[in-house]
Tab-separated table of C-alpha atoms in Angstrom:
chain	number	residue	atom	x	y	z
A	86	UNK	CA	4.978	26.731	-23.063
A	87	UNK	CA	1.932	25.312	-22.583
A	88	UNK	CA	3.068	21.810	-24.160
A	89	UNK	CA	5.854	22.075	-21.853
A	90	UNK	CA	3.764	22.239	-18.923
A	91	UNK	CA	1.697	19.468	-20.033
A	92	UNK	CA	4.635	17.208	-20.291
A	93	UNK	CA	6.006	18.369	-16.793
A	94	UNK	CA	2.469	17.242	-15.364
A	95	UNK	CA	2.710	14.277	-16.948
A	96	UNK	CA	6.460	13.606	-15.661
A	97	UNK	CA	5.048	14.544	-12.201
A	98	UNK	CA	2.273	12.326	-12.472
A	99	UNK	CA	4.763	9.242	-13.210
A	100	UNK	CA	6.736	9.884	-9.804
A	101	UNK	CA	3.558	9.211	-7.872
A	102	UNK	CA	4.062	7.082	-4.900
A	103	UNK	CA	3.002	3.553	-5.957
A	104	UNK	CA	1.968	0.651	-3.694
A	105	UNK	CA	1.399	-3.021	-3.879
A	106	UNK	CA	-1.699	-4.776	-4.407
A	107	UNK	CA	-2.181	-5.690	-0.585
A	108	UNK	CA	-3.004	-9.271	0.891
A	109	UNK	CA	-6.083	-9.979	2.608
A	110	UNK	CA	-6.186	-11.185	6.170
A	111	UNK	CA	-8.680	-11.539	9.031
A	112	UNK	CA	-8.713	-11.352	12.883
A	113	UNK	CA	-11.199	-13.358	14.825
A	114	UNK	CA	-12.113	-13.726	18.454
A	115	UNK	CA	-14.254	-17.105	18.489
A	116	UNK	CA	-14.544	-17.375	22.432
A	117	UNK	CA	-13.746	-21.263	22.577
A	118	UNK	CA	-13.012	-21.278	26.045
A	119	UNK	CA	-11.051	-18.042	26.195
A	120	UNK	CA	-11.116	-14.690	25.234
A	121	UNK	CA	-7.881	-14.696	22.803
A	122	UNK	CA	-7.650	-13.387	19.264
A	123	UNK	CA	-6.186	-14.807	16.313
A	124	UNK	CA	-5.056	-13.630	12.996
A	125	UNK	CA	-4.678	-15.590	9.592
A	126	UNK	CA	-1.775	-13.412	8.908
A	127	UNK	CA	1.656	-13.402	10.652
A	128	UNK	CA	2.250	-9.686	10.156
A	129	UNK	CA	-0.990	-8.927	12.122
A	130	UNK	CA	-1.552	-9.609	15.694
A	131	UNK	CA	-4.950	-9.565	17.597
A	132	UNK	CA	-5.184	-8.670	21.221
A	133	UNK	CA	-7.103	-10.408	23.879
A	134	UNK	CA	-10.768	-9.232	23.899
A	135	UNK	CA	-10.736	-7.427	27.329
A	136	UNK	CA	-13.416	-6.332	29.452
A	137	UNK	CA	-13.195	-2.818	30.778
A	138	UNK	CA	-15.437	-1.696	33.829
A	139	UNK	CA	-17.223	-5.002	33.437
A	140	UNK	CA	-16.008	-8.558	33.718
A	141	UNK	CA	-16.426	-12.157	32.049
A	142	UNK	CA	-19.298	-13.981	34.239
A	143	UNK	CA	-17.110	-16.085	36.828
A	144	UNK	CA	-19.208	-18.930	37.152
A	145	UNK	CA	-19.341	-19.714	33.286
A	146	UNK	CA	-17.613	-16.744	31.539
A	147	UNK	CA	-17.906	-19.081	27.887
A	148	UNK	CA	-21.145	-21.042	27.155
A	149	UNK	CA	-23.553	-22.254	24.211
A	150	UNK	CA	-22.887	-19.297	21.701
A	151	UNK	CA	-23.726	-18.280	18.283
A	152	UNK	CA	-21.245	-20.765	16.967
A	153	UNK	CA	-20.050	-23.110	19.753
A	154	UNK	CA	-18.851	-21.279	22.893
A	155	UNK	CA	-19.646	-17.747	23.267
A	156	UNK	CA	-18.678	-15.257	25.856
A	157	UNK	CA	-20.798	-13.959	28.963
A	158	UNK	CA	-20.075	-10.395	30.081
A	159	UNK	CA	-21.577	-9.333	33.270
A	160	UNK	CA	-21.910	-6.260	35.767
A	161	UNK	CA	-23.293	-3.585	33.503
A	162	UNK	CA	-24.271	-0.472	35.569
A	163	UNK	CA	-28.032	-0.349	35.730
A	164	UNK	CA	-27.911	3.767	36.361
A	165	UNK	CA	-25.300	5.029	34.014
A	166	UNK	CA	-24.835	4.922	29.953
A	167	UNK	CA	-21.911	7.123	29.324
A	168	UNK	CA	-19.373	4.829	27.089
A	169	UNK	CA	-17.255	3.716	30.256
A	170	UNK	CA	-18.304	-0.059	30.176
A	171	UNK	CA	-17.291	-1.913	27.173
A	172	UNK	CA	-15.237	-5.001	25.470
A	173	UNK	CA	-12.282	-3.751	23.667
A	174	UNK	CA	-10.259	-5.473	21.044
A	175	UNK	CA	-7.202	-4.405	18.899
A	176	UNK	CA	-5.526	-5.463	15.698
A	177	UNK	CA	-1.747	-4.123	15.168
A	178	UNK	CA	0.747	-4.681	12.509
A	179	UNK	CA	4.120	-5.765	13.084
A	180	UNK	CA	7.553	-5.752	11.268
A	181	UNK	CA	6.646	-2.558	9.818
A	182	UNK	CA	3.887	-3.486	7.803
A	183	UNK	CA	0.540	-1.634	7.151
A	184	UNK	CA	-3.036	-2.899	7.432
A	185	UNK	CA	-6.282	-1.390	5.613
A	186	UNK	CA	-9.578	-2.562	7.516
A	187	UNK	CA	-12.478	-3.098	5.655
A	188	UNK	CA	-15.415	-4.622	8.042
A	189	UNK	CA	-16.288	-5.586	11.444
A	190	UNK	CA	-18.938	-8.436	12.349
A	191	UNK	CA	-20.021	-10.243	15.520
A	192	UNK	CA	-22.797	-12.010	17.031
A	193	UNK	CA	-24.638	-10.675	20.204
A	194	UNK	CA	-27.462	-11.138	22.331
A	195	UNK	CA	-28.563	-10.515	26.104
A	196	UNK	CA	-29.999	-12.629	28.792
A	197	UNK	CA	-33.600	-10.950	29.914
A	198	UNK	CA	-31.732	-8.513	32.474
A	199	UNK	CA	-28.738	-7.765	30.008
A	200	UNK	CA	-27.983	-4.569	28.076
A	201	UNK	CA	-30.870	-3.349	25.776
A	202	UNK	CA	-28.459	-1.299	23.594
A	203	UNK	CA	-25.064	-2.037	22.017
A	204	UNK	CA	-22.892	0.534	20.406
A	205	UNK	CA	-19.432	0.284	18.458
A	206	UNK	CA	-16.716	2.686	18.471
A	207	UNK	CA	-13.038	3.025	17.153
A	208	UNK	CA	-9.811	4.359	17.877
A	209	UNK	CA	-9.895	5.710	14.084
A	210	UNK	CA	-11.768	8.856	15.324
A	211	UNK	CA	-10.638	8.719	18.982
A	212	UNK	CA	-13.722	6.903	20.040
A	213	UNK	CA	-15.741	9.931	19.270
A	214	UNK	CA	-18.848	8.734	17.355
A	215	UNK	CA	-20.870	5.484	16.821
A	216	UNK	CA	-19.545	3.066	14.107
A	217	UNK	CA	-22.971	1.120	14.828
A	218	UNK	CA	-25.896	0.975	17.312
A	219	UNK	CA	-28.392	-1.509	17.906
A	220	UNK	CA	-31.288	-2.773	20.238
A	221	UNK	CA	-29.962	-6.270	21.693
A	222	UNK	CA	-32.600	-8.910	21.779
A	223	UNK	CA	-32.440	-12.412	23.561
A	224	UNK	CA	-31.735	-14.305	20.433
A	225	UNK	CA	-28.612	-13.793	18.507
A	226	UNK	CA	-28.466	-11.145	15.989
A	227	UNK	CA	-25.377	-10.174	13.746
A	228	UNK	CA	-23.753	-6.822	13.533
A	229	UNK	CA	-22.197	-5.927	10.249
A	230	UNK	CA	-19.793	-2.918	10.129
A	231	UNK	CA	-18.573	-1.473	7.054
A	232	UNK	CA	-15.137	0.422	7.685
A	233	UNK	CA	-13.883	3.241	5.510
A	234	UNK	CA	-12.151	6.727	6.122
A	235	UNK	CA	-8.376	7.495	6.673
A	236	UNK	CA	-8.115	6.162	10.027
A	237	UNK	CA	-8.625	2.448	8.714
A	238	UNK	CA	-6.170	2.798	5.579
A	239	UNK	CA	-2.407	1.916	5.576
A	240	UNK	CA	-2.153	1.873	9.203
A	241	UNK	CA	1.354	1.075	10.604
A	242	UNK	CA	-0.039	1.311	14.174
A	243	UNK	CA	-2.658	-0.233	16.015
A	244	UNK	CA	-6.623	0.004	15.547
A	245	UNK	CA	-8.666	-0.934	18.430
A	246	UNK	CA	-12.508	-1.415	18.528
A	247	UNK	CA	-14.711	-0.969	21.611
A	248	UNK	CA	-18.254	-2.983	21.872
A	249	UNK	CA	-20.257	-0.788	24.436
A	250	UNK	CA	-23.585	-2.218	26.353
A	251	UNK	CA	-25.809	0.199	28.104
A	252	UNK	CA	-29.600	0.104	29.680
A	253	UNK	CA	-29.860	-3.459	31.604
A	254	UNK	CA	-32.878	-3.966	33.545
A	255	UNK	CA	-33.013	-4.421	37.390
A	256	UNK	CA	-30.172	-6.648	38.416
A	257	UNK	CA	-27.762	-6.521	35.519
A	258	UNK	CA	-28.002	-9.687	33.413
A	259	UNK	CA	-25.245	-10.580	30.914
A	260	UNK	CA	-24.388	-9.413	27.317
A	261	UNK	CA	-23.518	-12.432	25.165
A	262	UNK	CA	-20.853	-11.764	22.211
A	263	UNK	CA	-19.293	-14.481	19.693
A	264	UNK	CA	-17.523	-14.496	16.376
A	265	UNK	CA	-15.844	-11.102	16.378
A	266	UNK	CA	-14.440	-10.837	12.957
A	267	UNK	CA	-12.264	-8.333	11.129
A	268	UNK	CA	-11.530	-8.231	7.578
A	269	UNK	CA	-8.590	-6.089	5.681
A	270	UNK	CA	-5.487	-6.408	3.798
A	271	UNK	CA	-1.842	-6.205	4.947
A	272	UNK	CA	1.189	-4.381	3.012
A	273	UNK	CA	4.459	-6.457	3.144
A	274	UNK	CA	6.402	-4.474	1.193
A	275	UNK	CA	5.990	-0.725	0.228
A	276	UNK	CA	7.253	0.166	-3.439
A	277	UNK	CA	8.520	3.245	-4.152
A	278	UNK	CA	8.383	3.388	-7.732
A	279	UNK	CA	8.306	0.773	-10.797
A	280	UNK	CA	9.814	2.000	-14.197
A	281	UNK	CA	10.306	0.566	-17.476
A	282	UNK	CA	12.381	1.990	-20.204
A	283	UNK	CA	13.306	1.166	-23.934
A	284	UNK	CA	17.324	1.584	-24.221
A	285	UNK	CA	18.969	0.493	-27.325
A	286	UNK	CA	16.215	-1.880	-28.164
A	287	UNK	CA	16.031	-3.561	-24.789
A	288	UNK	CA	13.793	-2.971	-21.778
A	289	UNK	CA	15.445	-2.137	-18.633
A	290	UNK	CA	13.146	-2.507	-15.673
A	291	UNK	CA	13.819	-0.840	-12.183
A	292	UNK	CA	12.291	-0.612	-9.044
A	293	UNK	CA	12.812	0.152	-5.383
A	294	UNK	CA	11.235	-0.913	-1.922
A	295	UNK	CA	10.843	1.701	1.007
A	296	UNK	CA	11.144	-1.355	3.425
A	297	UNK	CA	10.693	-5.050	3.252
A	298	UNK	CA	9.352	-7.916	5.401
A	299	UNK	CA	10.125	-11.206	4.756
A	300	UNK	CA	10.508	-10.809	1.236
A	301	UNK	CA	11.726	-13.751	-0.719
A	302	UNK	CA	11.703	-12.580	-4.064
A	303	UNK	CA	10.411	-10.689	-7.057
A	304	UNK	CA	9.116	-12.251	-9.999
A	305	UNK	CA	8.989	-10.090	-13.462
A	306	UNK	CA	5.925	-10.624	-15.675
A	307	UNK	CA	5.343	-9.522	-19.219
A	308	UNK	CA	2.068	-9.521	-21.182
A	309	UNK	CA	0.633	-7.979	-24.546
A	310	UNK	CA	-2.872	-7.786	-23.595
A	311	UNK	CA	-3.101	-7.209	-19.619
A	312	UNK	CA	-4.904	-10.357	-19.461
A	313	UNK	CA	-2.394	-13.116	-19.495
A	314	UNK	CA	0.935	-12.714	-17.819
A	315	UNK	CA	3.795	-14.878	-18.237
A	316	UNK	CA	7.077	-15.100	-16.373
A	317	UNK	CA	10.019	-13.433	-17.775
A	318	UNK	CA	12.574	-13.786	-14.590
A	319	UNK	CA	13.321	-13.046	-11.100
A	320	UNK	CA	15.543	-11.191	-8.632
A	321	UNK	CA	15.912	-12.151	-4.908
A	322	UNK	CA	14.655	-9.637	-2.657
A	323	UNK	CA	16.327	-8.504	0.657
A	324	UNK	CA	13.944	-10.350	2.923
A	325	UNK	CA	13.462	-7.735	5.970
A	326	UNK	CA	15.070	-4.493	5.922
A	327	UNK	CA	13.835	-0.667	7.107
A	328	UNK	CA	16.274	0.546	4.192
A	329	UNK	CA	15.377	1.589	0.778
A	330	UNK	CA	16.280	-1.027	-1.644
A	331	UNK	CA	16.829	-0.837	-5.565
A	332	UNK	CA	16.620	-3.563	-8.077
A	333	UNK	CA	16.927	-3.859	-11.936
A	334	UNK	CA	16.280	-6.442	-14.761
A	335	UNK	CA	16.657	-6.378	-18.577
A	336	UNK	CA	14.317	-7.448	-20.966
A	337	UNK	CA	16.740	-8.573	-23.463
A	338	UNK	CA	14.179	-9.508	-26.583
A	339	UNK	CA	11.000	-7.156	-25.983
A	340	UNK	CA	8.032	-7.745	-28.217
A	341	UNK	CA	7.043	-5.173	-30.576
A	342	UNK	CA	4.459	-2.892	-30.182
A	343	UNK	CA	3.030	-2.376	-26.387
A	344	UNK	CA	4.182	-4.587	-24.019
A	345	UNK	CA	3.163	-4.650	-20.097
A	346	UNK	CA	5.136	-5.567	-17.322
A	347	UNK	CA	4.151	-6.131	-13.620
A	348	UNK	CA	6.142	-7.416	-10.371
A	349	UNK	CA	5.013	-10.073	-8.093
A	350	UNK	CA	6.377	-10.012	-4.754
A	351	UNK	CA	6.722	-13.417	-3.116
A	352	UNK	CA	6.956	-13.811	0.747
A	353	UNK	CA	9.031	-16.668	2.557
A	354	UNK	CA	5.820	-17.827	3.273
A	355	UNK	CA	4.365	-18.107	-0.167
A	356	UNK	CA	2.239	-14.841	0.213
A	357	UNK	CA	2.059	-12.785	-2.993
A	358	UNK	CA	1.122	-9.440	-4.046
A	359	UNK	CA	1.219	-7.678	-7.386
A	360	UNK	CA	2.497	-4.128	-8.384
A	361	UNK	CA	0.555	-1.950	-10.876
A	362	UNK	CA	1.528	-2.797	-14.795
A	363	UNK	CA	3.620	-0.634	-16.674
A	364	UNK	CA	3.826	-0.147	-20.304
A	365	UNK	CA	6.819	0.049	-23.070
A	366	UNK	CA	6.040	0.580	-26.779
A	367	UNK	CA	8.795	-0.427	-29.023
A	368	UNK	CA	8.237	1.290	-32.495
A	369	UNK	CA	10.647	3.282	-34.898
A	370	UNK	CA	8.777	6.702	-33.823
A	371	UNK	CA	7.964	7.154	-30.153
A	372	UNK	CA	10.489	9.173	-28.624
A	373	UNK	CA	12.013	7.832	-25.566
A	374	UNK	CA	14.996	9.533	-23.092
A	375	UNK	CA	16.593	7.776	-20.350
A	376	UNK	CA	18.883	9.595	-17.700
A	377	UNK	CA	21.922	6.938	-17.109
A	378	UNK	CA	22.967	7.753	-13.431
A	379	UNK	CA	20.317	9.584	-11.574
A	380	UNK	CA	21.393	11.518	-9.553
A	381	UNK	CA	24.337	12.932	-12.003
A	382	UNK	CA	26.930	15.307	-11.010
A	383	UNK	CA	26.727	19.018	-12.173
A	384	UNK	CA	29.332	18.720	-14.923
A	385	UNK	CA	27.929	16.365	-17.243
A	386	UNK	CA	24.950	14.178	-17.813
A	387	UNK	CA	24.660	10.722	-19.247
A	388	UNK	CA	21.508	9.944	-21.312
A	389	UNK	CA	20.544	7.194	-23.632
A	390	UNK	CA	17.429	8.118	-26.248
A	391	UNK	CA	15.542	6.598	-29.078
A	392	UNK	CA	13.681	8.296	-32.034
A	393	UNK	CA	15.219	11.551	-30.818
A	394	UNK	CA	17.628	12.614	-33.987
A	395	UNK	CA	18.481	16.023	-33.958
A	396	UNK	CA	16.807	16.785	-30.547
A	397	UNK	CA	17.780	20.079	-28.551
A	398	UNK	CA	18.546	19.535	-24.861
A	399	UNK	CA	17.743	21.887	-22.094
A	400	UNK	CA	17.750	21.735	-18.553
A	401	UNK	CA	15.054	23.912	-16.390
A	402	UNK	CA	15.337	24.473	-12.712
A	403	UNK	CA	12.178	24.381	-10.432
A	404	UNK	CA	11.859	28.169	-10.705
A	405	UNK	CA	11.660	27.844	-14.684
A	406	UNK	CA	14.952	28.949	-15.677
A	407	UNK	CA	16.302	27.304	-18.874
A	408	UNK	CA	19.876	26.218	-18.899
A	409	UNK	CA	21.088	25.136	-22.381
A	410	UNK	CA	22.974	21.581	-23.024
A	411	UNK	CA	25.789	20.775	-25.641
A	412	UNK	CA	25.434	17.005	-26.671
A	413	UNK	CA	28.296	14.912	-27.480
A	414	UNK	CA	27.791	11.310	-28.783
A	415	UNK	CA	29.301	8.212	-27.462
A	416	UNK	CA	30.697	5.270	-29.181
A	417	UNK	CA	27.858	2.949	-27.625
A	418	UNK	CA	24.858	5.163	-28.834
A	419	UNK	CA	24.443	6.944	-25.590
A	420	UNK	CA	24.758	10.973	-25.269
A	421	UNK	CA	27.023	13.290	-23.017
A	422	UNK	CA	25.370	16.640	-22.056
A	423	UNK	CA	27.509	19.232	-20.923
A	424	UNK	CA	25.781	22.397	-19.370
A	425	UNK	CA	26.865	25.965	-20.121
A	426	UNK	CA	27.877	25.917	-16.145
A	427	UNK	CA	28.148	23.808	-13.588
A	428	UNK	CA	24.829	22.952	-11.875
A	429	UNK	CA	24.596	23.141	-8.211
A	430	UNK	CA	22.889	20.335	-6.173
A	431	UNK	CA	19.388	20.212	-6.513
A	432	UNK	CA	16.292	19.138	-8.615
A	433	UNK	CA	15.707	20.020	-12.454
A	434	UNK	CA	13.876	19.030	-15.273
A	435	UNK	CA	15.735	17.584	-18.423
A	436	UNK	CA	13.890	18.349	-21.633
A	437	UNK	CA	14.362	16.896	-25.251
A	438	UNK	CA	12.980	19.237	-27.701
A	439	UNK	CA	12.336	17.285	-30.842
A	440	UNK	CA	9.170	16.274	-32.712
A	441	UNK	CA	7.646	16.188	-29.455
A	442	UNK	CA	9.200	17.250	-26.304
A	443	UNK	CA	10.196	14.654	-23.650
A	444	UNK	CA	10.838	15.944	-20.140
A	445	UNK	CA	12.484	13.668	-17.251
A	446	UNK	CA	13.299	14.624	-13.736
A	447	UNK	CA	16.929	14.979	-13.068
A	448	UNK	CA	18.595	15.140	-9.581
A	449	UNK	CA	22.322	17.009	-8.997
A	450	UNK	CA	24.077	15.745	-6.336
């Protein structure tokens, strides 16, 4: 029973939600004559840098800054410092993409009577705590803020930052800002799973996506050492869809020993992202079991196996009840497994008990 639980846990780990490697992007506000933001990736938009409670200096809103022109922000209160006056910027993923933010940086200075303190907060924690705070001098300094925590990871909605100014001297003066940058990564396709199974001396690859945005194709790559990957083939993607999509590819001539497979997802604009690699062992002793058609019906279960001669098959309910199965060989080498009674719809575990047990998740529709 302990060994069975170990294999049950192992199978659960194999079902863990997978994601692609993400594509780097940056958003920038350079203030070269305007307050518009720009993004290096079409799936991410950058807002206008908007003043709240203050305004850009009417006579000269953009003058010499840290690099080229910079922004001049005026009308800071000389009597309050309660996080009500700030410059606000936002990055937002589009078309169902997700973003992870890793760093924020910007240059800042003041005129002699400008704000003597600045701080930065974000929507990741409801603007409740400072990410950064610093005394402002009359020469440009660089703020560098590392971003971590759940509020910056795999965000499907907007993430907003506010740069606050406080404690100007008599007359108000200007806060000078330039070269605001946000760095991160964007997830163009979400991968539900990527599996590789050995079936009758061929490796069957299967994967599914939760959604896709401007995805052109999937390139299947193969390696013996995880260092050098060669192209095995490609499959066209669906482009843009919010529906789960399933794909398959067969390696007709797999190498002996251990082989690693991975997917390279290619967008229409040439951007690429890689899946985590999966391994397949082709030998004469490692047991493998594949359910052919999953979900299955409750009357019969089709499977293909390797190195499982004489195995005893059983189904287990999620409550641990064991249901024996009778196996019948088919001409193509597969097996049909018949339960002792009709299996009602639900989730089960299929176990092949040979020299070592092999456990697979089974869905009955």
